[in-house]
Short mmCIF file of C-alpha atoms and ligand atoms in Angstrom, two decimals:
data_model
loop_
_atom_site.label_atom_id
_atom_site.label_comp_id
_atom_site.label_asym_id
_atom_site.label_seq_id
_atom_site.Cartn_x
_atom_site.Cartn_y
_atom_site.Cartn_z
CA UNK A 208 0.00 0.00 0.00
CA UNK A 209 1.14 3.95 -0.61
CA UNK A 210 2.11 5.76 2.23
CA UNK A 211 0.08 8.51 1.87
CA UNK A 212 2.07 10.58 4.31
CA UNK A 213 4.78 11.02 1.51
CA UNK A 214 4.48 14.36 0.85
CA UNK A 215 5.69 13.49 -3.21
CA UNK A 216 2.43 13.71 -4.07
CA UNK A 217 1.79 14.84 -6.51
CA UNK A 218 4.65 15.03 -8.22
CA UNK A 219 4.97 15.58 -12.14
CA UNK A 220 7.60 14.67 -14.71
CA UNK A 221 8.90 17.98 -15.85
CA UNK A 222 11.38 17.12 -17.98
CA UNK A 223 14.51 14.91 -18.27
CA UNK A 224 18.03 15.17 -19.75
CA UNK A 225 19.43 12.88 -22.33
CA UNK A 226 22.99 13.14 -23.40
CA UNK A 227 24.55 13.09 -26.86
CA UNK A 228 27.73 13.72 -28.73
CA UNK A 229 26.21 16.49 -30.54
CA UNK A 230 23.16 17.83 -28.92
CA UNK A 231 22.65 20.26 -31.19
CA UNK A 232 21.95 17.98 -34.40
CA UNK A 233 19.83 16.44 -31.44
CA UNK A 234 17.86 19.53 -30.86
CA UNK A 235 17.01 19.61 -35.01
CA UNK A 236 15.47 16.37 -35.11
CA UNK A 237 13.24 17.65 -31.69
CA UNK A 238 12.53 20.73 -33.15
CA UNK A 239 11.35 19.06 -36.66
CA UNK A 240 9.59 15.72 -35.32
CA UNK A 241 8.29 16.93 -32.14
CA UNK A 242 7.83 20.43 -32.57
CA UNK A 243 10.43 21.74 -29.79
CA UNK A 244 11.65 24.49 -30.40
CA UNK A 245 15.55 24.73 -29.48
CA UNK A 246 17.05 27.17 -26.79
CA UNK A 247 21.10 27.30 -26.65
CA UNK A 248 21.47 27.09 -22.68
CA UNK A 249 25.38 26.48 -22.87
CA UNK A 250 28.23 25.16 -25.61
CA UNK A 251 27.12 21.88 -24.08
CA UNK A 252 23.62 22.23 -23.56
CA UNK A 253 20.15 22.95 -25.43
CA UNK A 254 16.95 22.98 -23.96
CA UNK A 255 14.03 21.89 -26.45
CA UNK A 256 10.67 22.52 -25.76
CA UNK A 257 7.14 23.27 -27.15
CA UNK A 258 3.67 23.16 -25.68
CA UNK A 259 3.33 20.67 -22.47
CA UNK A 260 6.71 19.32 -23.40
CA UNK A 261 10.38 20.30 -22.43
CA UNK A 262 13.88 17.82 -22.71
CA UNK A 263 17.71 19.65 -22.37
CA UNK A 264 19.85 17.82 -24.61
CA UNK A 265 23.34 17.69 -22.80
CA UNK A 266 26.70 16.47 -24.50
CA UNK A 267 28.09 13.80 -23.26
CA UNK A 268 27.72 9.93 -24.07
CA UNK A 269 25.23 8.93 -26.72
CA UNK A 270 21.84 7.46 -24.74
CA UNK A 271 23.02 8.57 -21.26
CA UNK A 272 19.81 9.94 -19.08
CA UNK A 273 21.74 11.40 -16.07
CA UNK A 274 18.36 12.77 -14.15
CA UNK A 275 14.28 13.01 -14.54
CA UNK A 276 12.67 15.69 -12.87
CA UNK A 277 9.56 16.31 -11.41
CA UNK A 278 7.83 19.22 -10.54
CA UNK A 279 5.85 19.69 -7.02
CA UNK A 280 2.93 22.10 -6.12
CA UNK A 281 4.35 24.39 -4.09
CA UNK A 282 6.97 25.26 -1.49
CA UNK A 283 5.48 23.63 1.24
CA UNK A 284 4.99 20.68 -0.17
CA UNK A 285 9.29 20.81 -1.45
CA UNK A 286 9.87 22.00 1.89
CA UNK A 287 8.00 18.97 3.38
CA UNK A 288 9.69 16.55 1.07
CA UNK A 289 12.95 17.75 1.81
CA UNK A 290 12.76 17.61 5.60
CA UNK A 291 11.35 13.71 5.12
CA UNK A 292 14.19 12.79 3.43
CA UNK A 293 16.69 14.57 5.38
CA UNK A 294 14.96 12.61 8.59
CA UNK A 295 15.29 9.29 6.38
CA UNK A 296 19.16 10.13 6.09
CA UNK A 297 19.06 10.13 2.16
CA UNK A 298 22.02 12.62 0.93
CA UNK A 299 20.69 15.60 -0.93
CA UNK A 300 22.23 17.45 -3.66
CA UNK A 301 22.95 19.94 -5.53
CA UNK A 302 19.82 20.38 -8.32
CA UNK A 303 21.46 19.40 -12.01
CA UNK A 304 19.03 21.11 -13.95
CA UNK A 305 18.34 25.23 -14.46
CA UNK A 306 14.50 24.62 -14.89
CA UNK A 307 13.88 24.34 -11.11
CA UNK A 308 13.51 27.52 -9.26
CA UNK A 309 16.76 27.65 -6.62
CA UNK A 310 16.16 24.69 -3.78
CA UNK A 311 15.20 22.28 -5.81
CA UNK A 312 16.15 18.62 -4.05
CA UNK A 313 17.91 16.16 -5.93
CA UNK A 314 18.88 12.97 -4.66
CA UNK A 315 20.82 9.75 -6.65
CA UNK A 316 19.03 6.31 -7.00
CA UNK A 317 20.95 2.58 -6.83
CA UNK A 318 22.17 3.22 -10.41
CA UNK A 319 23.59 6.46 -10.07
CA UNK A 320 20.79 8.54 -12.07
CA UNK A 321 19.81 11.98 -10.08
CA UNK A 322 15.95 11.82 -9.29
CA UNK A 323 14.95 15.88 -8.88
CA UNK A 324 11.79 17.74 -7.48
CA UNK A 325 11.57 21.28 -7.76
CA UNK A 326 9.22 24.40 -8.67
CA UNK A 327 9.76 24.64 -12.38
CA UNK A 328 10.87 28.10 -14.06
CA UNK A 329 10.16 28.84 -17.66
CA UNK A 330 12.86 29.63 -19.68
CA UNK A 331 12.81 30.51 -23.50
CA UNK A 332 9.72 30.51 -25.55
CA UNK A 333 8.38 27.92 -26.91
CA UNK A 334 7.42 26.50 -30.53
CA UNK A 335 8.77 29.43 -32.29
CA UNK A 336 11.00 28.61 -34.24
CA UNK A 337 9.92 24.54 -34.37
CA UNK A 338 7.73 23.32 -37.28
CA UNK A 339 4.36 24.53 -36.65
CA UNK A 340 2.58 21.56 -37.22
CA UNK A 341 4.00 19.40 -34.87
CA UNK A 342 3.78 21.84 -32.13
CA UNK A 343 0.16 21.85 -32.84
CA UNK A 344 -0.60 18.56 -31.98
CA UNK A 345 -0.69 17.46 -28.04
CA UNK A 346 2.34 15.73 -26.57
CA UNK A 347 2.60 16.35 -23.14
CA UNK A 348 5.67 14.97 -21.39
CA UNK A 349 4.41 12.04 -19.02
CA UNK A 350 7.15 8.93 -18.26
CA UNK A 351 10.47 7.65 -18.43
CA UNK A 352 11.18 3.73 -18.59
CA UNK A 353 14.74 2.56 -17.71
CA UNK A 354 17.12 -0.48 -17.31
CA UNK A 355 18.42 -1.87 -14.59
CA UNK A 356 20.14 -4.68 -13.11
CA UNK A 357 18.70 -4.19 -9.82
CA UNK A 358 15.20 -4.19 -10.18
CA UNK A 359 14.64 -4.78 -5.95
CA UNK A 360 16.68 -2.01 -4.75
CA UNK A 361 15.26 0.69 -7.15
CA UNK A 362 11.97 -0.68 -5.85
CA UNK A 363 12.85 -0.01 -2.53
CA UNK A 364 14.71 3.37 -3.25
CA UNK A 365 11.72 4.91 -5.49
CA UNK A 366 8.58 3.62 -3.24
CA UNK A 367 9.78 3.33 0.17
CA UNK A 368 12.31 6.23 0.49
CA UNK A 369 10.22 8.69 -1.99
CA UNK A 370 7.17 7.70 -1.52
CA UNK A 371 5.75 7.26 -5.35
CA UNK A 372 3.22 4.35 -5.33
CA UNK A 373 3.87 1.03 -7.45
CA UNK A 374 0.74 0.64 -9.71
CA UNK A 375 2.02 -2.42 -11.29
CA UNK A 376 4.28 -5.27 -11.11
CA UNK A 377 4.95 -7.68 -13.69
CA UNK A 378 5.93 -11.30 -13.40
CA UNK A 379 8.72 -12.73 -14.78
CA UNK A 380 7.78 -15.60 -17.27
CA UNK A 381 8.55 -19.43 -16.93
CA UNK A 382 11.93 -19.11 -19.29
CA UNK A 383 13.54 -16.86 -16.01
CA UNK A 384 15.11 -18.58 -13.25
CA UNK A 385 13.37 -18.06 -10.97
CA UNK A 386 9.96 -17.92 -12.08
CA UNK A 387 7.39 -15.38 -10.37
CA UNK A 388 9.62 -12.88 -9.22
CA UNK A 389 9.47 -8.81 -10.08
CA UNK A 390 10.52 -8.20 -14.22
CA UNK A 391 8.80 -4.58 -14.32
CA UNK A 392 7.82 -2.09 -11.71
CA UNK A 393 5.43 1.05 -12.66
CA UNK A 394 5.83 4.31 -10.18
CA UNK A 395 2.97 7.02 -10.25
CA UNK A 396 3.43 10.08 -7.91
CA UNK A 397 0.06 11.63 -9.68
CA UNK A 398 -3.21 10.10 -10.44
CA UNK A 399 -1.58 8.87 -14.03
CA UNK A 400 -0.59 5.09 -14.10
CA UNK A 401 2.82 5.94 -14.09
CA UNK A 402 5.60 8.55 -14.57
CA UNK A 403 8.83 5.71 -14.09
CA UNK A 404 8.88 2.49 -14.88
CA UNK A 405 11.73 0.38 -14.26
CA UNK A 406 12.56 -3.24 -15.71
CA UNK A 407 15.52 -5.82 -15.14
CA UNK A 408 17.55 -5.74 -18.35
CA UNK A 409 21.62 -6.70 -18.72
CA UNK A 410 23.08 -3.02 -18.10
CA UNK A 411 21.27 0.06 -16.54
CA UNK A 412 20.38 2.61 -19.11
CA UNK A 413 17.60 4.93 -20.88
CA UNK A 414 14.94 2.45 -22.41
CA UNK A 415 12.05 5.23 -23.55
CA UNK A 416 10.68 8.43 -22.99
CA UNK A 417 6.65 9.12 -23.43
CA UNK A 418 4.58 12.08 -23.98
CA UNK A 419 1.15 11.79 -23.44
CA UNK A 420 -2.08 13.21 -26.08
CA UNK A 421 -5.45 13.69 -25.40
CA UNK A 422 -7.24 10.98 -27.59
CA UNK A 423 -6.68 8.31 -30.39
CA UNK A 424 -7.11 10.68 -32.63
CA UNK A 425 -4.36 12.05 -31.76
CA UNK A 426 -2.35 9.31 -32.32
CA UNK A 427 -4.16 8.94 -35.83
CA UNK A 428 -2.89 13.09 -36.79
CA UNK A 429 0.67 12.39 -35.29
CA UNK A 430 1.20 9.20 -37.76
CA UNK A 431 -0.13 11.06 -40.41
CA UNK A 432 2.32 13.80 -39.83
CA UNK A 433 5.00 10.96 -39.10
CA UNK A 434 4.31 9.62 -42.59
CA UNK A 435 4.73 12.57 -44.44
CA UNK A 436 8.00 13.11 -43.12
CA UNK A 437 8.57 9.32 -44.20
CA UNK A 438 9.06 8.42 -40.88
CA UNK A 439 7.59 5.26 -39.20
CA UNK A 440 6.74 3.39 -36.27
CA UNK A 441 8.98 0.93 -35.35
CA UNK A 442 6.30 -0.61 -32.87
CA UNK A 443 2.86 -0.29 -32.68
CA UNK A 444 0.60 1.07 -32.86
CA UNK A 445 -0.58 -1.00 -30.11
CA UNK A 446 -2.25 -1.55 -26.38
CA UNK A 447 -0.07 -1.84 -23.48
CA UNK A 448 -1.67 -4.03 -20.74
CA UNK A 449 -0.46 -2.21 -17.86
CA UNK A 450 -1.03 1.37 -17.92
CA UNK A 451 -3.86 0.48 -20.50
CA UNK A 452 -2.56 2.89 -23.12
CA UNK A 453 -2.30 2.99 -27.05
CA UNK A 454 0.57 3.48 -28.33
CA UNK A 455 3.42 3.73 -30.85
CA UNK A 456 7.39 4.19 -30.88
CA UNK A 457 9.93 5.68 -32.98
CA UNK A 458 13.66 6.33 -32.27
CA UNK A 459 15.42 9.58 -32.01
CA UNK A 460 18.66 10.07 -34.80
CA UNK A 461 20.62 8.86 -31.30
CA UNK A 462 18.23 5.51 -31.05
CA UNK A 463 16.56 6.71 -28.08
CA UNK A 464 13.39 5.25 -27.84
CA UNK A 465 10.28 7.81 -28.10
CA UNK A 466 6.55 6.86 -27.13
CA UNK A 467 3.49 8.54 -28.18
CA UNK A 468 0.52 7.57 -25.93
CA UNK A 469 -2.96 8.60 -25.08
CA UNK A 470 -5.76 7.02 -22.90
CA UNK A 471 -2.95 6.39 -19.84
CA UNK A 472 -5.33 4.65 -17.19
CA UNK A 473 -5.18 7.07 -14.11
CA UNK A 474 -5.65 5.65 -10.60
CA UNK A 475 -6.15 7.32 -6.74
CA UNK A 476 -3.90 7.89 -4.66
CA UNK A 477 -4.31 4.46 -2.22
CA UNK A 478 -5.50 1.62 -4.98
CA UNK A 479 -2.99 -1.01 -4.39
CA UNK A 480 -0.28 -2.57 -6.61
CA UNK A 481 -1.63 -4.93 -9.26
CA UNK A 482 0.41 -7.39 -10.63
CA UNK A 483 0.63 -9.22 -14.25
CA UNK A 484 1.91 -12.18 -15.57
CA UNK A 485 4.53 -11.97 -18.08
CA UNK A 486 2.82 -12.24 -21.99
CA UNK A 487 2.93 -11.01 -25.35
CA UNK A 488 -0.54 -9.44 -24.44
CA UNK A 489 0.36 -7.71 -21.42
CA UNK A 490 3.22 -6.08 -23.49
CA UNK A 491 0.64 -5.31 -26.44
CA UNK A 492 -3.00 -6.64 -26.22
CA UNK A 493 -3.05 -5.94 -30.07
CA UNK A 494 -0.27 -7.04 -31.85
CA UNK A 495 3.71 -8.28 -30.82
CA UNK A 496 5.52 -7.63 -28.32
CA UNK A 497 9.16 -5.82 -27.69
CA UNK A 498 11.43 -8.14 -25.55
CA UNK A 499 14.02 -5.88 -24.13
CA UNK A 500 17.68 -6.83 -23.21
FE1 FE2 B 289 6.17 3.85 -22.01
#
């Protein structure tokens, strides 16, 4: 069950930061695709954003997804979370990211990757100088999936120390040794299904990042857009089990992994973990599935 005296909640993805050689080449494919219009921060650093959606493209190695950051309510609630976690004896450090307001808390999970919560700032304006069409359509930044090889103690770190809530677990299948145990947790700080997953893969890295639209539709105008840019999915589109959403994926010039979702199943605040057995369905109800490494 949730602790519902974490005072996480609710708690937002804001944005994340993924890491390239050239972030700037990056920033051009956001800005054309996605509609994110590109912000020079730094020789090293470009934010890209557009409506409901905002990534900074650092340089550094390709893939590499040193922090996520969500944004809190307001300073009581920051204030609150900071003093729990300073009680818990979890380190705090210094915020990564310049779209927090100063005090921001930032703290490092099992595999080294900063988890930050903060009062976001805006910075730049957005869509201006991104292709119009994309920015039209809704993509609102919503979850990050990762790798690990230490499924148990991000559990731990994620639920128990912050406080987010696991929505679902899923099983691993009868080829694992053993059998039964955790393969995927989903983490929800916010009535939506989830904002983090985390699954047991052979390294810890970036899997996927999601932005969330408003209706199938949706997904219908951004693969027609897609297509006349002669891009395609490389999965989907499709029905995950948990979380309940459609979906499709295509990769980034740097192969990240991005998702484009809509109907995300939301859930209260106390309904208690679920948990799923390890199928093709429960990865996509319609079609195949996408066994990860
Ligand atoms: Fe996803």
């Amino acid at each position: 069950m949730h602790r519902t005296d974490s005072a996480l909640w609710p708690a937002t993805l804001d944005h994340l930061r993924l890491d390239s050689p050239d972030p700037q080449a990056l920033a051009r494919f956001y800005r054309d695709v996605l509609g994110m219009a590109p912000a020079v921060l730094s020789e090293d650093l470009v934010l890209a954003q557009g409506p409901g959606r905002r990534l900074l493209l650092g340089r550094g190695e390709r893939g590499h997804h040193p922090f996520s950051a969500w944004r809190i309510e307001h300073a009581d609630q920051l204030a609150a979370l900071r003093h729990r976690l300073e009680a818990a004896g979890v380190p705090l450090l210094q915020s990564p990211t310049p779209l927090f307001e100063p005090g921001a808390v930032a703290v490092r999970d099992p595999d080294g990757r900063l988890a930050v919560f903060g009062l976001p700032v805006q910075m730049g304006t957005a869509a201006s100088a991104a292709s119009t069409r994309a920015a039209a359509l809704p993509a609102r930044l919503q979850h990050a999936v990762v790798a690990t090889t230490q499924l148990e103690p991000l559990r731990t770190f994620y639920a128990d120390v912050l406080g987010f809530a696991v929505s679902d677990t899923v099983l691993k299948s009868q080829e694992h040794e053993p059998p039964g145990q955790a393969h995927v947790h989903f983490f929800r700080a916010d009535p939506e299904h989830h904002s983090l997953a985390v699954f047991t893969g052979t390294s810890a890295r970036h899997d996927h990042h999601c932005y969330e639209t408003t209706c199938w539709n949706d997904l219908r105008d951004w693969l027609d857009y897609l297509g006349d840019l002669d891009i395609a999915p490389w999965w989907g589109p499709g029905r995950h089990g948990p979380g309940h959403n459609l979906f499709f994926m295509i990769k980034d010039p740097d192969g990240n992994n991005i998702e484009i979702s809509a109907e995300l199943e939301v859930m209260t605040r106390v309904q208690p973990p679920r948990q799923w057995p390890n199928s093709r369905r429960m990865y996509n109800h319609w079609g195949t599935s996408w066994v990860r490494a």
